[in-house]
Structure formats: structure tokens, C-alpha cells
PDB file of C-alpha atoms in Angstrom:
ATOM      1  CA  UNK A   1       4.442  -5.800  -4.102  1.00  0.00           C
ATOM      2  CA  UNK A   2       3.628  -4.894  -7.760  1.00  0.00           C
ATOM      3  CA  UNK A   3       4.220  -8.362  -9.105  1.00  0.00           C
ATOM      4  CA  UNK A   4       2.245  -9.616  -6.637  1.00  0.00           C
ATOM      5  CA  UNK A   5      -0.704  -7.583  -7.581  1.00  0.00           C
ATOM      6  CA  UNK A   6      -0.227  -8.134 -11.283  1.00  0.00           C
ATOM      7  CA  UNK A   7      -0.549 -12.117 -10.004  1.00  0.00           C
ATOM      8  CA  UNK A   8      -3.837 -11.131  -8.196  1.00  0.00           C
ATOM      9  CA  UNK A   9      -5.329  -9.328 -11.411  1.00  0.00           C
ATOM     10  CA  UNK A  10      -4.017 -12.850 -13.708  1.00  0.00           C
ATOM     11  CA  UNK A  11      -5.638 -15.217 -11.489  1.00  0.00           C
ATOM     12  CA  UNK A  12      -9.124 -13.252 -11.360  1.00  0.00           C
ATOM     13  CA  UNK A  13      -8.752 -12.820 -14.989  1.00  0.00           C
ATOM     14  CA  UNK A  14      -7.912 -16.386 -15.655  1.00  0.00           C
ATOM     15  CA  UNK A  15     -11.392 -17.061 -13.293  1.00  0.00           C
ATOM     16  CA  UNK A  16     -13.357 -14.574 -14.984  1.00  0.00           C
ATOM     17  CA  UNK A  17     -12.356 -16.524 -18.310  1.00  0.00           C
ATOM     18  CA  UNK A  18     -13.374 -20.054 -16.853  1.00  0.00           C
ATOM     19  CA  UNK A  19     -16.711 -18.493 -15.721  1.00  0.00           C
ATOM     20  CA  UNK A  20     -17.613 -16.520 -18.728  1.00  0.00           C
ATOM     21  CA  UNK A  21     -17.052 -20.263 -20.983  1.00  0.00           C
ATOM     22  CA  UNK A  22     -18.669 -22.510 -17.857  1.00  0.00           C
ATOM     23  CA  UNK A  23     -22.084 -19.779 -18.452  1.00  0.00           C
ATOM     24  CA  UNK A  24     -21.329 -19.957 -22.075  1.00  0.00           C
ATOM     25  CA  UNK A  25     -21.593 -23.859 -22.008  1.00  0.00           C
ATOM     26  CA  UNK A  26     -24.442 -23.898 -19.401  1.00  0.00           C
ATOM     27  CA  UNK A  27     -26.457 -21.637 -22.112  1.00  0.00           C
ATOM     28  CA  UNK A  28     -26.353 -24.315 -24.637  1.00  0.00           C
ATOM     29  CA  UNK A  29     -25.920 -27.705 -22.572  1.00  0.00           C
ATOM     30  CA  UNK A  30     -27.192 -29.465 -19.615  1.00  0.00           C
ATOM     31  CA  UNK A  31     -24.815 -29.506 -16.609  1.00  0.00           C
ATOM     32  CA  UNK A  32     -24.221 -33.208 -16.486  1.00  0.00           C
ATOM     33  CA  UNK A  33     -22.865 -33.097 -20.439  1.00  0.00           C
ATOM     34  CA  UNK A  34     -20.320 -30.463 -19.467  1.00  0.00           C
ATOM     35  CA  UNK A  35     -16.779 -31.653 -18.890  1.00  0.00           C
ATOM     36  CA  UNK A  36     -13.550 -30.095 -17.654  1.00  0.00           C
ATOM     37  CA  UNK A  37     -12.383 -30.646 -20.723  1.00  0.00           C
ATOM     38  CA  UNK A  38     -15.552 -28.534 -22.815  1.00  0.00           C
ATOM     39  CA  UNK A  39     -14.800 -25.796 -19.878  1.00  0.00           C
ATOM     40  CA  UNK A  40     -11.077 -25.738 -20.636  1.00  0.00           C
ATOM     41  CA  UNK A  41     -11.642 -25.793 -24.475  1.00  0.00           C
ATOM     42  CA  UNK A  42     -13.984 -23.326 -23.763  1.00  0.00           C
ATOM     43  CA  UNK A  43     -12.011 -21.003 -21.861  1.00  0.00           C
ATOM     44  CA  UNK A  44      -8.804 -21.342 -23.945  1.00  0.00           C
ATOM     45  CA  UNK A  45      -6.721 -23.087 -20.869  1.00  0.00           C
ATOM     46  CA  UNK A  46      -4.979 -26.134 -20.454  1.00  0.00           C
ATOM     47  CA  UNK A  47      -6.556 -28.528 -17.760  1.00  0.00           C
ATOM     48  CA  UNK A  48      -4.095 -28.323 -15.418  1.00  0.00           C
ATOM     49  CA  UNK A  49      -4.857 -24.120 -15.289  1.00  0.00           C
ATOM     50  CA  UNK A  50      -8.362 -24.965 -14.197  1.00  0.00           C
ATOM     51  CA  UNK A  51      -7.265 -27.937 -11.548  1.00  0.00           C
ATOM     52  CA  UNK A  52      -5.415 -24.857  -9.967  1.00  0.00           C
ATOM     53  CA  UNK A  53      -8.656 -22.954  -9.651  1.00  0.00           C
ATOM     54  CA  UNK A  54     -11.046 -25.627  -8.807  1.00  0.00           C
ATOM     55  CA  UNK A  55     -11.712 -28.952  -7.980  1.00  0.00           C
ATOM     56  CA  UNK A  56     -14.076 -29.777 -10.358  1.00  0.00           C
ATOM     57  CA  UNK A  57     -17.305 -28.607 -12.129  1.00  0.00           C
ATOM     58  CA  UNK A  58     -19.122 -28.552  -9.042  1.00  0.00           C
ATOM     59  CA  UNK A  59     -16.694 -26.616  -7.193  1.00  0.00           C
ATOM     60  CA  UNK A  60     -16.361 -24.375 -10.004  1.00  0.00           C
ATOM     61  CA  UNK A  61     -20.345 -23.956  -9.709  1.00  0.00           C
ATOM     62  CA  UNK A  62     -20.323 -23.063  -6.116  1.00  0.00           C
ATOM     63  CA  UNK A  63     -17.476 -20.850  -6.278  1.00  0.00           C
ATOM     64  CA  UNK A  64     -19.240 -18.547  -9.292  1.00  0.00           C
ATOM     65  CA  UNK A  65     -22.687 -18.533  -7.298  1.00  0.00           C
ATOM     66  CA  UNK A  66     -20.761 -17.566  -4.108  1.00  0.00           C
ATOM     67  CA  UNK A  67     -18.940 -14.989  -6.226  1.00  0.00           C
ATOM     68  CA  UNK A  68     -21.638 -13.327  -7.517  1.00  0.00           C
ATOM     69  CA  UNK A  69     -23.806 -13.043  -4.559  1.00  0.00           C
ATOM     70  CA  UNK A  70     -21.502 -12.319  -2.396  1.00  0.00           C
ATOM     71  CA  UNK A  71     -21.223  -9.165  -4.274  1.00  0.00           C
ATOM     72  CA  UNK A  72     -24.614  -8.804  -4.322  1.00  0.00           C
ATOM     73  CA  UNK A  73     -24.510  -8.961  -0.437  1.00  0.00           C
ATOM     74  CA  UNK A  74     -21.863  -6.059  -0.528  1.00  0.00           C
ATOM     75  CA  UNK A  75     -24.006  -3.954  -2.481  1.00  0.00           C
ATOM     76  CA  UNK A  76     -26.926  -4.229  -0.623  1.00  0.00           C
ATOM     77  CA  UNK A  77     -25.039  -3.444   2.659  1.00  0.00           C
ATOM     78  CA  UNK A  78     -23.619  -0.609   1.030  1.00  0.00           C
ATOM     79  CA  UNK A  79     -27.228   0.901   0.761  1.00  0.00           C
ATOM     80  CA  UNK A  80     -28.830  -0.152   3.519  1.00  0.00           C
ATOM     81  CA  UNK A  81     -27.905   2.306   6.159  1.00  0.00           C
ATOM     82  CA  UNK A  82     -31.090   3.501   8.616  1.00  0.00           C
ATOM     83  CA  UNK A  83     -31.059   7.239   6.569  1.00  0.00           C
ATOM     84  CA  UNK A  84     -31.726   5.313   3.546  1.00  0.00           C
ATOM     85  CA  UNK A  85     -34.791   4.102   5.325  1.00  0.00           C
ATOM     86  CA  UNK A  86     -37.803   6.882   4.525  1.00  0.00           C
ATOM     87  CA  UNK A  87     -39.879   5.908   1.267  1.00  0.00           C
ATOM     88  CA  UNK A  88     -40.319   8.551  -1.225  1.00  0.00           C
ATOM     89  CA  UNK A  89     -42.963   8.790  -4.163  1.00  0.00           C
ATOM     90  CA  UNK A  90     -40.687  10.125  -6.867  1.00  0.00           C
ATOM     91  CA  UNK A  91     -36.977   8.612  -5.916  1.00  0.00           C
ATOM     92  CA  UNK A  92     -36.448   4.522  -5.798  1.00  0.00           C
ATOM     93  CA  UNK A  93     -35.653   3.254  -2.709  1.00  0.00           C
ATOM     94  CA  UNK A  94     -31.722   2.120  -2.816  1.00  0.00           C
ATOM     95  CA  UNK A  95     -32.085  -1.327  -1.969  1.00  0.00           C
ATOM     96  CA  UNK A  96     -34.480  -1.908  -4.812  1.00  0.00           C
ATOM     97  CA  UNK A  97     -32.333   0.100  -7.165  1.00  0.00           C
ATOM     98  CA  UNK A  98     -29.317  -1.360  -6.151  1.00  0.00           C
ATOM     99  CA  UNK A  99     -31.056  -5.280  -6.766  1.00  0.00           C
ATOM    100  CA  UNK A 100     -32.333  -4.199 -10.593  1.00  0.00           C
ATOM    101  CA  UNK A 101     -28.520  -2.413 -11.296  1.00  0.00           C
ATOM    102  CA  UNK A 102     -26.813  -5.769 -10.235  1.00  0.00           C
ATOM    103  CA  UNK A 103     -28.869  -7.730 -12.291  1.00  0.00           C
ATOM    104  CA  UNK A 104     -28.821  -5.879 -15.426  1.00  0.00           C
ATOM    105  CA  UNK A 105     -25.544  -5.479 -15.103  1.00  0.00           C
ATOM    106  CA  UNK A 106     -24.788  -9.414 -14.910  1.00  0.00           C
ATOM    107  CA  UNK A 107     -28.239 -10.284 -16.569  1.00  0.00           C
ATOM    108  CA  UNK A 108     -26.280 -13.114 -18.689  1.00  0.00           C
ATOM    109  CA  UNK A 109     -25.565 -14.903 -15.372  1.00  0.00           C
ATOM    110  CA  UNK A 110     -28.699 -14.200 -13.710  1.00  0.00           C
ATOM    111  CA  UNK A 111     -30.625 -15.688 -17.190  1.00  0.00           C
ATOM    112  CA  UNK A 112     -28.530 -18.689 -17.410  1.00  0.00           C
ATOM    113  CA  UNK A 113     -28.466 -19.366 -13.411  1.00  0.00           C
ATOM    114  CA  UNK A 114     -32.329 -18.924 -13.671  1.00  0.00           C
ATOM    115  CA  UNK A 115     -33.894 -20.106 -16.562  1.00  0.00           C
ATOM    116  CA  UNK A 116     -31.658 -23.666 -16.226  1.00  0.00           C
ATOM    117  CA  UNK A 117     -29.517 -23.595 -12.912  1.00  0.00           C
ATOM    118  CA  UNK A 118     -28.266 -26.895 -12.810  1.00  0.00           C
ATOM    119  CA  UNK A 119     -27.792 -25.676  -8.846  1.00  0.00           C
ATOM    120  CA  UNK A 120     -31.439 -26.425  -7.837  1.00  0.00           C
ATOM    121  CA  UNK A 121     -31.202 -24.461  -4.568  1.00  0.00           C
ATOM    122  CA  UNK A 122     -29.682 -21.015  -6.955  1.00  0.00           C
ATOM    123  CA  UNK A 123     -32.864 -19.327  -6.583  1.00  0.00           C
ATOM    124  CA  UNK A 124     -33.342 -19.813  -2.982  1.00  0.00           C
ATOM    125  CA  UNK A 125     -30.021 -18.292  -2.397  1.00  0.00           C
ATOM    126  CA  UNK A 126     -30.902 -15.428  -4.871  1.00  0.00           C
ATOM    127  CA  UNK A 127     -34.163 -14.988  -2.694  1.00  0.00           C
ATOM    128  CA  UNK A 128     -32.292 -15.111   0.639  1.00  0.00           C
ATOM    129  CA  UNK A 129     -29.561 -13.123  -0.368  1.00  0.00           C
ATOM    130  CA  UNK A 130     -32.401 -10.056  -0.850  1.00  0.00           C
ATOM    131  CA  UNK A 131     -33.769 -11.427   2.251  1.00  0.00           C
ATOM    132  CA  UNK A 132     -30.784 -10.948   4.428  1.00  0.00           C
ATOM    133  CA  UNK A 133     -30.753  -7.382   2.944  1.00  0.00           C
ATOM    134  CA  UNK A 134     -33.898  -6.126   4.042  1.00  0.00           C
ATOM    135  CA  UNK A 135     -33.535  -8.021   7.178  1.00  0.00           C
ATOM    136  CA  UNK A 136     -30.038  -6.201   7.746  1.00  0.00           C
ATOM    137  CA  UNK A 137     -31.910  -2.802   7.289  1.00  0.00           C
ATOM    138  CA  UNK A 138     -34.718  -3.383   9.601  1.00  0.00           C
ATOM    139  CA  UNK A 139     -32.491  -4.937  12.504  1.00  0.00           C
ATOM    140  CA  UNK A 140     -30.426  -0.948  11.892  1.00  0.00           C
ATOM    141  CA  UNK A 141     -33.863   0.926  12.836  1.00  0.00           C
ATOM    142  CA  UNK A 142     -35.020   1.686  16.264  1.00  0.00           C
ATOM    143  CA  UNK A 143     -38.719   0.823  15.727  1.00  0.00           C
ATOM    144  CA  UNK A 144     -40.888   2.626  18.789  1.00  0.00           C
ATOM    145  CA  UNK A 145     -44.207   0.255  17.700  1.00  0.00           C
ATOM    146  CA  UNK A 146     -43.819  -3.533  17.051  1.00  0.00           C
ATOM    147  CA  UNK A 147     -44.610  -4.153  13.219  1.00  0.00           C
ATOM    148  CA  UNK A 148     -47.952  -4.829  12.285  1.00  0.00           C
ATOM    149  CA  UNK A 149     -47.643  -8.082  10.459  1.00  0.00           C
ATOM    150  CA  UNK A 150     -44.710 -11.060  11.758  1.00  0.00           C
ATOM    151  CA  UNK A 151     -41.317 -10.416  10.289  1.00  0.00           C
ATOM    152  CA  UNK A 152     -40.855 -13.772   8.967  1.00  0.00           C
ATOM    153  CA  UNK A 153     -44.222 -12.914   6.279  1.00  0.00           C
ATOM    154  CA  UNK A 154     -43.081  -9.649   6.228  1.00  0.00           C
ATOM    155  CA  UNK A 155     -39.491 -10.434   4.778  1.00  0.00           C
ATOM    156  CA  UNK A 156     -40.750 -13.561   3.154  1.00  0.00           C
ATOM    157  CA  UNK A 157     -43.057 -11.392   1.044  1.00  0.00           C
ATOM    158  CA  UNK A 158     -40.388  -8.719   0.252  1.00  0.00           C
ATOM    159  CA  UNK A 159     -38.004 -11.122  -1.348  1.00  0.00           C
ATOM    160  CA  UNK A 160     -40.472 -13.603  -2.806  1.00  0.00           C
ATOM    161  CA  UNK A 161     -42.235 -11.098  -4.382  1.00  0.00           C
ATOM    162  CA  UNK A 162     -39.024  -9.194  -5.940  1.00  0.00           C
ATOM    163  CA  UNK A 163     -37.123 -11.671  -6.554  1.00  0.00           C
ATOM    164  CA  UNK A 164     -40.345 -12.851  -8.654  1.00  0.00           C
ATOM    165  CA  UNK A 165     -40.115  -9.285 -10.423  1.00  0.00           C
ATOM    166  CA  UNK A 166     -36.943  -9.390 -11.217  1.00  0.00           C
ATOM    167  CA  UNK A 167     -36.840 -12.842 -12.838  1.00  0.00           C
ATOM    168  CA  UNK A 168     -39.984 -11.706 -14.910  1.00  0.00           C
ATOM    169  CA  UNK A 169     -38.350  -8.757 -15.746  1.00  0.00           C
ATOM    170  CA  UNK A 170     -35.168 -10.633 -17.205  1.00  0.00           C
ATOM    171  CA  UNK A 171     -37.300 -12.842 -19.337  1.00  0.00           C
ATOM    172  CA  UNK A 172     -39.275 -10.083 -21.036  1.00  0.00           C
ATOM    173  CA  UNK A 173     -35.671  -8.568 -22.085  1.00  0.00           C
ATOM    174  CA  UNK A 174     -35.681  -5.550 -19.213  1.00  0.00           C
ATOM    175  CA  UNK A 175     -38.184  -3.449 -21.162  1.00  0.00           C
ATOM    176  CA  UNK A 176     -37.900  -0.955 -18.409  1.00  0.00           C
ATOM    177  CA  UNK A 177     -34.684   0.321 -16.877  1.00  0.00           C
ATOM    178  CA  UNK A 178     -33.642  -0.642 -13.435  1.00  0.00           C
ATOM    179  CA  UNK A 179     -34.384   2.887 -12.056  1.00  0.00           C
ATOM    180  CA  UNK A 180     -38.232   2.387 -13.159  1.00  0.00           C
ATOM    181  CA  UNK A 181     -38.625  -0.984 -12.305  1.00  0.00           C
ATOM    182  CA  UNK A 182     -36.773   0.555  -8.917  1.00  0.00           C
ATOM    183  CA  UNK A 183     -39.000   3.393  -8.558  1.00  0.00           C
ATOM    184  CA  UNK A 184     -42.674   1.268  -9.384  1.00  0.00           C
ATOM    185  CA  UNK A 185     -41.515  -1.070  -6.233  1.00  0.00           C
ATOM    186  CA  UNK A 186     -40.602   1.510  -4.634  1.00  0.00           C
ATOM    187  CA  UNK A 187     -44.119   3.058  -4.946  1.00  0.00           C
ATOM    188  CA  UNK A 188     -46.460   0.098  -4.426  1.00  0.00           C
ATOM    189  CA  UNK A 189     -44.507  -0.218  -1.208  1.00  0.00           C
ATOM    190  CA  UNK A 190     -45.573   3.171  -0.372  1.00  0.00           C
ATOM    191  CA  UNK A 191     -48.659   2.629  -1.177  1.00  0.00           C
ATOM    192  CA  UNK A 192     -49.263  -0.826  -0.448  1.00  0.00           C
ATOM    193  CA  UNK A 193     -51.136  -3.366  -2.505  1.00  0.00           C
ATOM    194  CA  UNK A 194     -54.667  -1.970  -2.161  1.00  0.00           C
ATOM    195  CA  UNK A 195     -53.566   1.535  -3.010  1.00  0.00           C
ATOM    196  CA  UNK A 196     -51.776   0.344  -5.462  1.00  0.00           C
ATOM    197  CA  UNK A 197     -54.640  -1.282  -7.114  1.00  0.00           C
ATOM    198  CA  UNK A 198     -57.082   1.869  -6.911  1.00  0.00           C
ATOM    199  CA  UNK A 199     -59.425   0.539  -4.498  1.00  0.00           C
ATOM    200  CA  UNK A 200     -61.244   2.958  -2.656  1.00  0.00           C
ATOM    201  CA  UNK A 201     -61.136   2.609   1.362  1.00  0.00           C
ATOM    202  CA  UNK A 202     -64.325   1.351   1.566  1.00  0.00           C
ATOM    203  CA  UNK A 203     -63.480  -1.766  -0.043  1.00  0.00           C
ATOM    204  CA  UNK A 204     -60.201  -2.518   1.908  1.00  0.00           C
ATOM    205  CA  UNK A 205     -62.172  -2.680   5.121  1.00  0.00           C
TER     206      UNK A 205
END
């Protein structure tokens, strides 16, 4: 049973290995100049180590989104239970903290995979993937009143408009730390966008 594990840990490390050089390569090339052969190099395997792993480059692609955001998924679900549900001024809502920790704790990916993803459709899956979060909280609560705008917009504009954030927030080199950024979205939620922007009631009308 031990050996078996210790095989387990070598063939995640040996994948963590091919992903770190694949990101590595993707920093400093275009997709379609990368070959199995740059990876391997890369990576310090032999070919045949990474035709026991993958396919090919695209599979290899697929696999490391899926990886990562599959993760992601966990995380979320982790945190999204209905008593996590109550907003509060001065404590970030776990969701939103849990999204900014992930990130900044693989922001290499998440900079390569966004800045140049040579998978067009990576940032729709990033967006859905916080989507299906806040989806998977609401569909937990037993709401007495039917929501006051359509849930589509509603979760459209949730993970459009954090997703957004968080991208912006990678490219100006996280100058705030997840639990701010956490805590500020946390807060114009509360608030909403008109509160949020000081105007007085008798403008919002």
C-alpha cells in the first residue's frame, strides 16, 4: 500500500514538473512554437515520460486547466454552505476570499493563462467556474421572496464583474492582499453600486 502511494506522489510530481516548464514555455513563446520536445527539455524528462502523461500539447493543456479549476471548484464548495450566506461590513465574504487566496496563490498560472491563453475559451471557464459557485450557494438558500432582478443577470454580473477584478488585480502586481480586495467586494455588495458610489437617495430614484 505504501509503494503504491509513493507511485501516486511520483506521478503528480512528475505532472507538476511538466506543468511548471509547459507555463514556463507559454511565458516566453506562443503555443503553436512549443513542442513536446521544448516541454520535455523543459521539464528535465525523456519523451516517452510525458507520452505516459499525455497525449500531446493539447491534452496536456486541457488537463492543467481542468486541474486547476477543478480545485478551484472544491474550494468554493468548501465555503459556500447557506451559514456562510449573511454579508458583513467588516469580515469578507468566503467565497470572495476564497477566489483572491486561489489566485494569489497560483498567480503565475492565472497570469500566463490570462494575459496569453493559447486556450481561447480559458477565461470563460475561469468566469463560469465562479459562476457555478455563487449559483451553488444560492440554489442552498430557502429564499421566502423571488429575487428582485433575473438570476441569469444576477450571476452573470457577479462573475463578470469579479472575475474582471481579479484579472485587474493580477496585472497591477496584487497591490492589495486577497483579504482586502475580499473585504472591498464584499462591501460594495453590501452596499450595492449606488451606495457604494456616495450618491445620496435622491439621486438613485
Amino acid at each position: 500500500m505504501s509503494s503504491l502511494r509513493a507511485g501516486d506522489r511520483r506521478i503528480i510530481r512528475t505532472r507538476m514538473m511538466i506543468y511548471e516548464a509547459f507555463l514556463r514555455l507559454l511565458h516566453r513563446k506562443a503555443y503553436e512554437e512549443i513542442s513536446v520536445i521544448d516541454i520535455a527539455e523543459k521539464a528535465d524528462i525523456n519523451r516517452s515520460t510525458f507520452y505516459s502523461h499525455f497525449v500531446d500539447k493539447a491534452d496536456l493543456l486541457q488537463k492543467m486547466i481542468a486541474d486547476k479549476l477543478d480545485r478551484l471548484t472544491e474550494s468554493i464548495r468548501s465555503c459556500a454552505a447557506p451559514s456562510a450566506i449573511a454579508p458583513s461590513f467588516h469580515a469578507p465574504d468566503p467565497i470572495f476570499l476564497t477566489l483572491f487566496e486561489h489566485v494569489s496563490e497560483h498567480d503565475y498560472f492565472y497570469r500566463v493563462m490570462l494575459s496569453k491563453s493559447p486556450a481561447g475559451d480559458f477565461r470563460s471557464k475561469f468566469i463560469e467556474t465562479i459562476r457555478e459557485g455563487f449559483f451553488e450557494r444560492l440554489s442552498k438558500l430557502d429564499l421566502d421572496q423571488k429575487l428582485q432582478v433575473p438570476l441569469d443577470l444576477l450571476l452573470d454580473y457577479i462573475s463578470l464583474s469579479t472575475g474582471g477584478i481579479m484579472e485587474k488585480w493580477l496585472s497591477d502586481d496584487k497591490i492589495y492582499s486577497p483579504h482586502h480586495m475580499a473585504l472591498q467586494l464584499t462591501r460594495m455588495g453590501a452596499l450595492g453600486i449606488y451606495k457604494s458610489m456616495g450618491l445620496p437617495e435622491s439621486q438613485r430614484s
